[in-house]
Short mmCIF file of N, CA and C in Angstrom, two decimals:
data_model
loop_
_atom_site.label_atom_id
_atom_site.label_comp_id
_atom_site.label_asym_id
_atom_site.label_seq_id
_atom_site.Cartn_x
_atom_site.Cartn_y
_atom_site.Cartn_z
N MET A 17 20.92 36.19 -26.33
CA MET A 17 21.44 35.01 -26.09
C MET A 17 20.25 34.47 -26.10
N VAL A 18 20.39 33.39 -26.47
CA VAL A 18 18.89 32.24 -26.33
C VAL A 18 19.74 31.08 -25.49
N HIS A 19 18.96 31.01 -24.61
CA HIS A 19 19.34 29.45 -23.48
C HIS A 19 18.50 28.23 -24.13
N ARG A 20 19.14 27.61 -24.24
CA ARG A 20 18.34 26.40 -24.63
C ARG A 20 18.36 25.19 -23.42
N PHE A 21 17.06 24.39 -23.57
CA PHE A 21 16.87 23.46 -22.53
C PHE A 21 17.86 22.45 -22.79
N LYS A 22 18.59 21.75 -21.75
CA LYS A 22 19.33 20.90 -21.77
C LYS A 22 18.96 19.76 -20.95
N PRO A 23 18.55 18.35 -21.50
CA PRO A 23 17.63 17.44 -20.98
C PRO A 23 18.76 16.81 -19.73
N LEU A 24 18.01 16.70 -18.64
CA LEU A 24 18.83 15.84 -17.53
C LEU A 24 18.79 14.60 -18.26
N GLU A 25 20.11 14.00 -17.36
CA GLU A 25 20.31 12.48 -18.04
C GLU A 25 21.17 12.10 -16.59
N GLY A 26 21.37 10.91 -16.80
CA GLY A 26 22.24 10.48 -15.66
C GLY A 26 22.01 10.78 -14.12
N GLU A 27 22.72 10.91 -13.17
CA GLU A 27 22.68 10.81 -11.88
C GLU A 27 22.20 11.98 -11.63
N ALA A 28 22.21 13.18 -12.72
CA ALA A 28 21.23 14.59 -12.46
C ALA A 28 19.95 14.17 -12.83
N LEU A 29 19.50 13.21 -13.42
CA LEU A 29 18.14 13.18 -14.16
C LEU A 29 17.51 12.28 -12.91
N VAL A 30 18.30 11.34 -12.28
CA VAL A 30 17.67 10.55 -11.08
C VAL A 30 17.61 11.59 -9.59
N ALA A 31 18.61 12.41 -9.62
CA ALA A 31 18.24 13.26 -8.40
C ALA A 31 17.16 14.44 -8.76
N HIS A 32 16.80 14.58 -9.75
CA HIS A 32 15.82 15.76 -10.15
C HIS A 32 14.46 14.54 -9.44
N ASN A 33 14.69 13.86 -10.45
CA ASN A 33 13.27 12.73 -10.31
C ASN A 33 13.01 12.49 -8.78
N LEU A 34 13.87 12.05 -8.08
CA LEU A 34 14.11 11.87 -6.90
C LEU A 34 13.11 12.69 -5.75
N LYS A 35 14.23 14.17 -6.11
CA LYS A 35 13.28 15.45 -5.38
C LYS A 35 12.04 15.58 -5.53
N VAL A 36 11.42 16.11 -7.09
CA VAL A 36 10.25 15.58 -7.64
C VAL A 36 9.32 14.78 -6.99
N LEU A 37 9.66 13.78 -7.34
CA LEU A 37 8.63 12.60 -6.88
C LEU A 37 8.49 12.17 -5.36
N ARG A 38 9.23 12.64 -4.43
CA ARG A 38 9.38 12.52 -2.92
C ARG A 38 8.36 13.66 -2.40
N LYS A 39 8.68 14.84 -2.93
CA LYS A 39 7.75 15.60 -2.86
C LYS A 39 6.52 15.41 -3.19
N ALA A 40 6.43 15.24 -4.24
CA ALA A 40 4.96 15.01 -5.05
C ALA A 40 4.26 13.73 -3.66
N ALA A 41 4.66 13.00 -3.59
CA ALA A 41 3.72 12.04 -2.63
C ALA A 41 3.85 12.38 -0.94
N ARG A 42 4.64 14.09 -1.18
CA ARG A 42 4.64 14.09 0.81
C ARG A 42 5.73 13.41 1.19
N LEU A 43 6.95 12.77 0.97
CA LEU A 43 7.19 12.06 1.70
C LEU A 43 8.80 12.67 2.24
N SER A 44 9.41 12.86 3.28
CA SER A 44 10.46 13.45 3.81
C SER A 44 11.54 12.42 3.57
N GLN A 45 12.75 12.84 3.34
CA GLN A 45 13.69 12.27 3.00
C GLN A 45 14.12 11.24 3.94
N GLU A 46 13.64 11.54 4.81
CA GLU A 46 13.93 10.16 5.95
C GLU A 46 12.80 9.24 5.64
N ASP A 47 11.59 9.65 5.38
CA ASP A 47 10.75 8.36 5.02
C ASP A 47 11.42 7.89 3.69
N VAL A 48 11.89 8.09 2.65
CA VAL A 48 12.71 7.83 1.96
C VAL A 48 13.69 6.60 2.18
N ALA A 49 14.51 7.27 2.95
CA ALA A 49 15.82 6.83 4.13
C ALA A 49 15.00 5.59 4.47
N GLU A 50 14.02 5.59 5.08
CA GLU A 50 13.61 4.40 6.06
C GLU A 50 12.53 3.25 4.83
N ARG A 51 12.33 3.63 3.80
CA ARG A 51 11.56 3.02 2.80
C ARG A 51 12.97 2.22 1.96
N MET A 52 14.09 2.56 2.00
CA MET A 52 15.29 2.25 1.44
C MET A 52 15.68 0.86 2.57
N THR A 53 15.84 1.01 3.48
CA THR A 53 16.49 0.43 4.51
C THR A 53 15.52 -0.64 4.30
N ARG A 54 13.94 -0.38 4.14
CA ARG A 54 13.31 -1.82 4.12
C ARG A 54 13.25 -2.68 3.15
N LEU A 55 13.98 -2.14 1.94
CA LEU A 55 14.24 -2.69 0.80
C LEU A 55 15.41 -3.46 1.02
N GLY A 56 16.18 -3.19 2.16
CA GLY A 56 17.64 -3.89 2.28
C GLY A 56 18.81 -2.82 1.99
N PHE A 57 18.70 -1.45 1.94
CA PHE A 57 19.73 -0.36 1.34
C PHE A 57 20.04 0.12 2.97
N LYS A 58 21.06 0.14 3.19
CA LYS A 58 21.66 1.29 4.14
C LYS A 58 21.95 3.10 4.09
N LEU A 59 20.61 3.34 3.68
CA LEU A 59 20.79 4.97 3.47
C LEU A 59 20.17 5.82 4.44
N HIS A 60 20.69 6.80 4.85
CA HIS A 60 20.40 7.77 5.82
C HIS A 60 19.89 8.63 4.67
N GLN A 61 19.14 9.84 5.97
CA GLN A 61 18.39 10.72 5.12
C GLN A 61 19.68 11.75 4.75
N THR A 62 20.62 11.69 5.54
CA THR A 62 21.49 12.69 4.71
C THR A 62 22.49 12.34 3.23
N GLN A 63 22.25 11.19 3.13
CA GLN A 63 22.64 10.54 1.86
C GLN A 63 21.50 10.48 0.97
N ILE A 64 20.18 10.92 1.26
CA ILE A 64 19.34 10.73 0.23
C ILE A 64 19.21 12.25 -0.55
N ALA A 65 19.43 13.17 0.87
CA ALA A 65 19.81 14.70 0.62
C ALA A 65 20.94 14.70 -0.48
N LYS A 66 21.95 13.93 -0.11
CA LYS A 66 22.99 14.86 -1.02
C LYS A 66 22.75 14.03 -2.30
N ILE A 67 22.04 12.83 -2.39
CA ILE A 67 21.77 12.63 -3.80
C ILE A 67 21.02 13.49 -4.65
N GLU A 68 19.96 14.10 -3.76
CA GLU A 68 18.96 15.32 -4.59
C GLU A 68 19.71 16.16 -4.61
N ASN A 69 20.94 16.51 -4.16
CA ASN A 69 21.34 17.77 -4.90
C ASN A 69 23.03 17.55 -5.29
N GLY A 70 23.10 16.34 -5.31
CA GLY A 70 24.34 16.01 -6.98
C GLY A 70 25.32 15.55 -5.93
N THR A 71 25.76 15.74 -4.97
CA THR A 71 26.69 15.96 -4.21
C THR A 71 27.37 14.49 -3.56
N ARG A 72 26.68 13.03 -3.92
CA ARG A 72 26.67 11.69 -3.76
C ARG A 72 26.31 11.24 -5.29
N PRO A 73 27.32 10.22 -5.42
CA PRO A 73 27.24 9.37 -6.48
C PRO A 73 25.78 8.08 -6.19
N VAL A 74 24.70 8.10 -7.14
CA VAL A 74 24.40 7.18 -6.55
C VAL A 74 24.22 5.61 -7.75
N ARG A 75 24.43 4.67 -7.18
CA ARG A 75 24.46 3.30 -7.74
C ARG A 75 23.52 3.05 -8.38
N PHE A 76 23.55 1.85 -9.26
CA PHE A 76 22.46 1.80 -10.37
C PHE A 76 21.36 0.43 -9.44
N ASP A 77 21.91 -0.19 -8.37
CA ASP A 77 20.82 -0.66 -7.57
C ASP A 77 20.01 0.02 -6.75
N GLU A 78 20.57 1.04 -6.58
CA GLU A 78 20.16 2.14 -5.32
C GLU A 78 19.10 2.76 -6.19
N VAL A 79 19.11 3.15 -7.29
CA VAL A 79 18.17 3.72 -8.56
C VAL A 79 16.91 3.18 -8.63
N ILE A 80 17.16 1.68 -8.68
CA ILE A 80 16.09 0.73 -8.76
C ILE A 80 15.34 0.59 -7.45
N GLY A 81 16.01 0.66 -6.08
CA GLY A 81 15.36 0.50 -5.18
C GLY A 81 14.91 1.92 -5.04
N LEU A 82 15.16 3.21 -5.07
CA LEU A 82 14.65 4.57 -4.97
C LEU A 82 13.29 4.40 -5.75
N ALA A 83 13.28 3.98 -6.93
CA ALA A 83 12.14 4.06 -7.91
C ALA A 83 10.88 3.43 -7.30
N LYS A 84 11.63 1.92 -6.82
CA LYS A 84 10.82 0.86 -5.67
C LYS A 84 10.00 1.65 -4.47
N ALA A 85 10.97 2.47 -3.97
CA ALA A 85 10.55 3.26 -2.68
C ALA A 85 9.56 4.41 -3.21
N LEU A 86 9.38 4.65 -4.20
CA LEU A 86 8.72 5.92 -4.47
C LEU A 86 7.61 5.19 -5.54
N SER A 87 7.39 4.23 -5.84
CA SER A 87 6.23 3.42 -6.20
C SER A 87 6.09 3.43 -7.69
N VAL A 88 7.48 4.25 -8.39
CA VAL A 88 7.38 4.56 -10.17
C VAL A 88 8.11 3.24 -10.64
N PRO A 89 7.94 3.16 -12.00
CA PRO A 89 8.40 2.33 -12.81
C PRO A 89 10.01 2.60 -13.13
N ALA A 90 10.83 1.70 -12.93
CA ALA A 90 12.59 2.10 -12.82
C ALA A 90 12.69 2.86 -14.02
N ALA A 91 12.37 2.01 -14.94
CA ALA A 91 12.93 2.45 -16.45
C ALA A 91 12.32 4.07 -16.52
N ASN A 92 11.19 4.53 -16.47
CA ASN A 92 10.84 5.92 -16.41
C ASN A 92 11.46 6.81 -15.66
N PHE A 93 11.61 6.39 -14.38
CA PHE A 93 12.36 7.10 -13.13
C PHE A 93 13.84 7.44 -13.64
N MET A 94 14.37 6.53 -14.75
CA MET A 94 15.95 6.79 -15.24
C MET A 94 16.30 7.34 -16.37
N THR A 95 14.90 7.67 -17.01
CA THR A 95 14.80 7.80 -18.49
C THR A 95 13.77 9.01 -18.92
N GLU A 96 12.98 9.74 -17.64
CA GLU A 96 12.07 10.91 -18.17
C GLU A 96 11.91 11.66 -17.23
N ALA A 97 12.41 12.90 -17.30
CA ALA A 97 11.92 14.08 -16.25
C ALA A 97 10.98 14.17 -15.64
N VAL A 98 10.78 14.31 -15.05
CA VAL A 98 9.27 14.86 -14.27
C VAL A 98 9.22 16.07 -14.00
N ALA A 99 7.93 16.72 -13.80
CA ALA A 99 7.75 18.20 -13.87
C ALA A 99 8.27 18.75 -12.56
N GLY A 100 8.90 19.79 -12.52
CA GLY A 100 9.19 20.49 -11.36
C GLY A 100 8.06 21.39 -10.41
N PRO A 101 7.66 22.11 -9.31
CA PRO A 101 6.96 22.64 -8.71
C PRO A 101 6.73 23.89 -9.51
N ASP A 102 8.14 24.34 -10.04
CA ASP A 102 7.54 25.44 -11.10
C ASP A 102 7.02 25.65 -12.69
N GLU A 103 7.07 24.10 -12.81
CA GLU A 103 6.54 23.96 -14.07
C GLU A 103 4.70 24.06 -14.07
N PRO A 104 4.03 24.42 -15.28
CA PRO A 104 2.68 24.38 -15.60
C PRO A 104 2.15 22.83 -15.25
N THR A 105 2.81 21.91 -15.78
CA THR A 105 2.23 20.74 -15.35
C THR A 105 2.40 20.14 -14.04
N TYR A 106 2.74 20.62 -13.19
CA TYR A 106 3.39 20.15 -11.93
C TYR A 106 1.92 19.89 -11.48
N GLU A 107 0.99 20.54 -11.40
CA GLU A 107 0.11 20.38 -10.47
C GLU A 107 -0.84 19.04 -10.88
N LEU A 108 -1.05 19.09 -12.16
CA LEU A 108 -1.35 17.88 -12.66
C LEU A 108 -0.89 16.53 -12.54
N GLN A 109 0.37 16.51 -12.73
CA GLN A 109 1.40 15.47 -12.42
C GLN A 109 1.23 15.13 -10.82
N GLU A 110 0.73 15.83 -9.82
CA GLU A 110 0.46 15.61 -8.52
C GLU A 110 -0.80 14.81 -8.50
N ALA A 111 -1.69 15.48 -9.23
CA ALA A 111 -3.22 14.63 -9.18
C ALA A 111 -3.04 13.73 -9.58
N GLY A 112 -2.11 13.22 -10.87
CA GLY A 112 -1.94 11.83 -11.25
C GLY A 112 -1.34 11.01 -10.40
N PHE A 113 -0.28 11.64 -9.41
CA PHE A 113 0.32 10.52 -8.63
C PHE A 113 -0.71 10.18 -7.77
N ARG A 114 -1.83 11.21 -6.94
CA ARG A 114 -3.07 10.59 -6.08
C ARG A 114 -3.84 9.53 -6.97
N VAL A 115 -4.09 9.55 -8.24
CA VAL A 115 -4.86 8.73 -8.89
C VAL A 115 -3.78 7.70 -8.81
N GLN A 116 -2.68 7.55 -9.11
CA GLN A 116 -2.10 6.56 -8.90
C GLN A 116 -2.13 5.61 -7.44
N ALA A 117 -2.02 6.38 -6.45
CA ALA A 117 -2.40 5.64 -5.07
C ALA A 117 -3.40 5.38 -4.91
N ALA A 118 -4.41 6.50 -5.25
CA ALA A 118 -6.03 5.51 -4.85
C ALA A 118 -6.09 4.50 -5.68
N GLU A 119 -5.74 4.19 -6.79
CA GLU A 119 -5.80 2.87 -7.47
C GLU A 119 -5.20 1.54 -7.08
N GLN A 120 -4.12 2.11 -6.63
CA GLN A 120 -3.29 1.04 -5.86
C GLN A 120 -4.23 0.63 -4.31
N GLU A 121 -4.77 1.70 -3.99
CA GLU A 121 -5.47 1.25 -2.93
C GLU A 121 -6.41 0.50 -2.74
N TRP A 122 -7.18 0.92 -4.01
CA TRP A 122 -8.32 0.09 -4.80
C TRP A 122 -8.34 -1.08 -4.84
N ARG A 123 -6.87 -1.15 -5.63
CA ARG A 123 -6.43 -2.73 -5.94
C ARG A 123 -6.27 -3.79 -4.93
N THR A 124 -5.60 -3.22 -3.71
CA THR A 124 -5.38 -3.82 -2.52
C THR A 124 -6.76 -4.13 -1.91
N ALA A 125 -7.97 -3.15 -2.09
CA ALA A 125 -9.20 -3.49 -1.33
C ALA A 125 -10.11 -4.47 -2.36
N HIS A 126 -9.86 -4.70 -3.10
CA HIS A 126 -10.25 -5.76 -4.14
C HIS A 126 -9.75 -7.07 -3.57
N ASP A 127 -8.47 -7.07 -3.28
CA ASP A 127 -7.44 -8.49 -3.35
C ASP A 127 -8.09 -9.03 -2.36
N ILE A 128 -8.37 -7.98 -1.14
CA ILE A 128 -8.62 -8.34 0.13
C ILE A 128 -10.24 -8.77 0.35
N GLU A 129 -10.69 -8.12 -0.27
CA GLU A 129 -12.52 -8.41 -0.53
C GLU A 129 -12.67 -10.05 -1.16
N GLN A 130 -11.48 -10.14 -2.52
CA GLN A 130 -11.57 -11.37 -3.37
C GLN A 130 -11.27 -12.33 -2.01
N GLY A 131 -10.03 -12.19 -1.28
CA GLY A 131 -9.57 -13.30 -0.48
C GLY A 131 -10.47 -13.77 0.69
N ALA A 132 -11.45 -12.79 1.13
CA ALA A 132 -12.33 -13.14 2.07
C ALA A 132 -13.49 -13.78 1.72
N LYS A 133 -13.76 -13.51 -0.08
CA LYS A 133 -14.83 -14.29 -0.60
C LYS A 133 -14.43 -15.62 -0.70
N ALA A 134 -13.12 -15.59 -1.03
CA ALA A 134 -12.93 -17.33 -1.45
C ALA A 134 -13.02 -18.18 0.29
N ARG A 135 -12.53 -17.09 1.11
CA ARG A 135 -12.36 -18.09 2.53
C ARG A 135 -14.12 -18.30 2.86
N LEU A 136 -14.67 -17.23 2.59
CA LEU A 136 -16.23 -17.27 2.85
C LEU A 136 -16.80 -18.82 2.35
N ASP A 137 -16.40 -18.52 0.82
CA ASP A 137 -16.97 -19.99 0.11
C ASP A 137 -16.48 -20.99 0.57
N GLU A 138 -15.35 -21.09 0.78
CA GLU A 138 -14.43 -22.47 1.17
C GLU A 138 -15.38 -22.37 2.74
N ALA A 139 -15.60 -21.81 3.53
CA ALA A 139 -16.05 -22.23 4.78
C ALA A 139 -17.48 -22.86 4.63
N GLU A 140 -18.41 -21.93 3.75
CA GLU A 140 -19.66 -22.51 3.48
C GLU A 140 -19.24 -24.05 2.79
N ARG A 141 -18.47 -24.32 1.95
CA ARG A 141 -18.40 -25.44 1.35
C ARG A 141 -18.10 -26.79 2.55
N GLU A 142 -17.13 -26.42 3.48
CA GLU A 142 -16.86 -27.05 4.63
C GLU A 142 -18.18 -27.65 5.23
N TYR A 143 -19.01 -26.54 5.68
CA TYR A 143 -20.20 -26.55 6.51
C TYR A 143 -21.00 -27.35 6.11
N ASP A 144 -21.22 -27.16 4.81
CA ASP A 144 -22.30 -27.98 3.99
C ASP A 144 -21.42 -29.59 3.63
N GLU A 145 -20.34 -29.84 3.64
CA GLU A 145 -20.00 -31.36 3.83
C GLU A 145 -20.21 -32.02 4.90
N ILE A 146 -19.89 -31.02 6.14
CA ILE A 146 -19.87 -31.54 7.67
C ILE A 146 -21.37 -32.04 7.76
N ALA A 147 -22.08 -31.11 7.34
CA ALA A 147 -23.62 -31.59 7.27
C ALA A 147 -24.30 -32.71 7.08
N GLU A 148 -23.77 -32.91 5.52
CA GLU A 148 -24.24 -33.67 4.86
C GLU A 148 -23.28 -34.98 5.15
N ARG A 149 -22.06 -35.38 5.88
CA ARG A 149 -22.02 -36.20 6.75
C ARG A 149 -22.67 -36.85 7.93
N LEU A 150 -23.13 -35.59 8.55
CA LEU A 150 -23.94 -35.71 9.98
C LEU A 150 -25.10 -36.74 9.48
N GLU A 151 -25.78 -36.19 8.24
CA GLU A 151 -27.25 -36.37 8.24
C GLU A 151 -27.07 -37.88 7.43
N ALA A 152 -26.03 -38.09 6.78
CA ALA A 152 -25.71 -39.80 6.30
C ALA A 152 -25.90 -40.56 7.66
N GLN A 153 -24.96 -40.13 8.78
CA GLN A 153 -24.81 -40.69 9.50
C GLN A 153 -26.45 -40.85 10.74
N GLY A 154 -27.35 -40.58 10.14
CA GLY A 154 -28.36 -40.59 10.75
C GLY A 154 -28.50 -39.44 11.81
N ILE A 155 -28.01 -38.15 12.14
CA ILE A 155 -27.64 -37.34 12.91
C ILE A 155 -28.40 -35.85 12.03
N ALA A 156 -29.80 -35.47 12.90
CA ALA A 156 -30.37 -34.56 12.65
C ALA A 156 -29.64 -33.23 12.89
N VAL A 157 -29.49 -32.78 11.64
CA VAL A 157 -28.92 -31.16 11.34
C VAL A 157 -29.96 -30.59 10.68
N ASP A 158 -30.00 -28.95 11.55
CA ASP A 158 -30.99 -27.95 10.91
C ASP A 158 -30.05 -27.14 10.08
N THR A 159 -30.14 -27.31 8.59
CA THR A 159 -29.53 -26.50 7.79
C THR A 159 -30.09 -25.42 7.02
N GLY A 160 -31.42 -25.07 7.41
CA GLY A 160 -32.16 -23.96 7.42
C GLY A 160 -31.70 -23.04 7.25
N ASP A 161 -32.16 -21.93 6.56
CA ASP A 161 -31.85 -20.77 6.41
C ASP A 161 -31.68 -19.66 7.78
N THR A 162 -32.33 -20.39 8.87
CA THR A 162 -32.31 -19.79 10.11
C THR A 162 -30.89 -19.85 10.58
N VAL A 163 -30.39 -18.29 11.30
CA VAL A 163 -29.48 -18.62 11.51
C VAL A 163 -29.28 -18.37 12.90
N VAL A 164 -28.64 -19.16 13.59
CA VAL A 164 -28.50 -19.10 15.49
C VAL A 164 -27.66 -18.43 15.66
N SER A 165 -27.96 -17.36 16.58
CA SER A 165 -27.11 -16.06 17.11
C SER A 165 -27.25 -16.59 18.88
N TYR A 166 -26.31 -16.04 19.39
CA TYR A 166 -26.27 -15.97 20.81
C TYR A 166 -26.02 -14.71 21.02
N PRO A 167 -26.75 -14.36 22.53
CA PRO A 167 -26.60 -12.87 22.97
C PRO A 167 -25.39 -12.53 23.30
N ALA A 168 -25.09 -11.39 23.10
CA ALA A 168 -23.69 -11.05 23.62
C ALA A 168 -23.57 -10.81 24.98
N PRO A 169 -22.39 -11.52 25.79
CA PRO A 169 -22.44 -11.99 27.22
C PRO A 169 -22.66 -10.96 27.88
N ASN A 170 -23.41 -10.94 29.00
CA ASN A 170 -23.85 -10.05 29.96
C ASN A 170 -24.57 -8.76 29.11
N SER A 171 -25.45 -9.13 28.09
CA SER A 171 -26.64 -8.41 27.54
C SER A 171 -27.70 -8.57 28.04
N PRO A 172 -28.57 -7.63 27.91
CA PRO A 172 -29.73 -7.82 28.76
C PRO A 172 -30.43 -9.14 28.23
N TRP A 173 -30.41 -9.80 27.03
CA TRP A 173 -30.80 -11.01 26.22
C TRP A 173 -30.06 -11.95 26.88
N ASP A 174 -29.08 -11.88 27.43
CA ASP A 174 -28.14 -13.15 28.14
C ASP A 174 -28.67 -14.15 29.17
N PRO A 175 -29.05 -15.24 29.22
CA PRO A 175 -29.92 -15.86 30.24
C PRO A 175 -28.98 -15.98 31.61
N LEU A 176 -27.56 -15.92 31.25
CA LEU A 176 -26.88 -16.12 32.58
C LEU A 176 -26.45 -14.64 33.05
N ARG A 177 -27.14 -13.71 32.40
CA ARG A 177 -26.89 -12.48 33.16
C ARG A 177 -27.35 -12.36 34.56
N LYS A 178 -26.79 -11.77 35.51
CA LYS A 178 -27.36 -11.39 36.94
C LYS A 178 -28.07 -10.17 36.75
N ALA A 179 -29.19 -10.33 37.39
CA ALA A 179 -29.78 -8.92 37.58
C ALA A 179 -29.14 -7.74 38.40
N PRO A 180 -29.22 -6.75 38.11
CA PRO A 180 -28.08 -5.73 38.50
C PRO A 180 -28.56 -5.74 40.31
N GLY A 181 -27.31 -5.57 40.92
CA GLY A 181 -27.56 -5.55 42.54
C GLY A 181 -27.85 -7.11 42.97
N ALA A 182 -27.92 -8.20 42.20
CA ALA A 182 -28.05 -9.47 42.63
C ALA A 182 -26.96 -10.28 43.14
N GLY A 183 -26.73 -10.76 44.32
CA GLY A 183 -25.65 -11.57 44.63
C GLY A 183 -24.39 -11.19 43.96
N ARG A 184 -23.73 -10.37 44.83
CA ARG A 184 -22.34 -9.94 43.72
C ARG A 184 -21.31 -10.50 44.52
#
């Protein structure tokens, strides 16, 4: 007797993908439930378990939320079965998820860098405008490349630092 592979579809596909993707992301059912709560769904860990084992129906809006909670495109989550742990491509798939996570981390760091650069540019522009305005008023302003730095409080270079043992 030849056994033919029957492709997963509907809730069975979502259940399969939820379980495999959750494990690949090293998330517990509780972690997924918490992420869903932050997205506005009232799901408990036991409900995640029931969805995974096919004993609880899953609403369409929950499917979209689960995909978002797992950081996967909803269209793929609902239409394509991901490899399970017993399949040969599982290890490659997990590595792909780690690449996606690292890319997201890099994008976030890049966005933070861009924001910091924009704030630095704005602060420098503001400083230059104030210096020009003061100079126009005849006030001497040192705008050279000399950076004025002040010693850390109570450091050996702090002029207000008291000598050890002196007048406590």
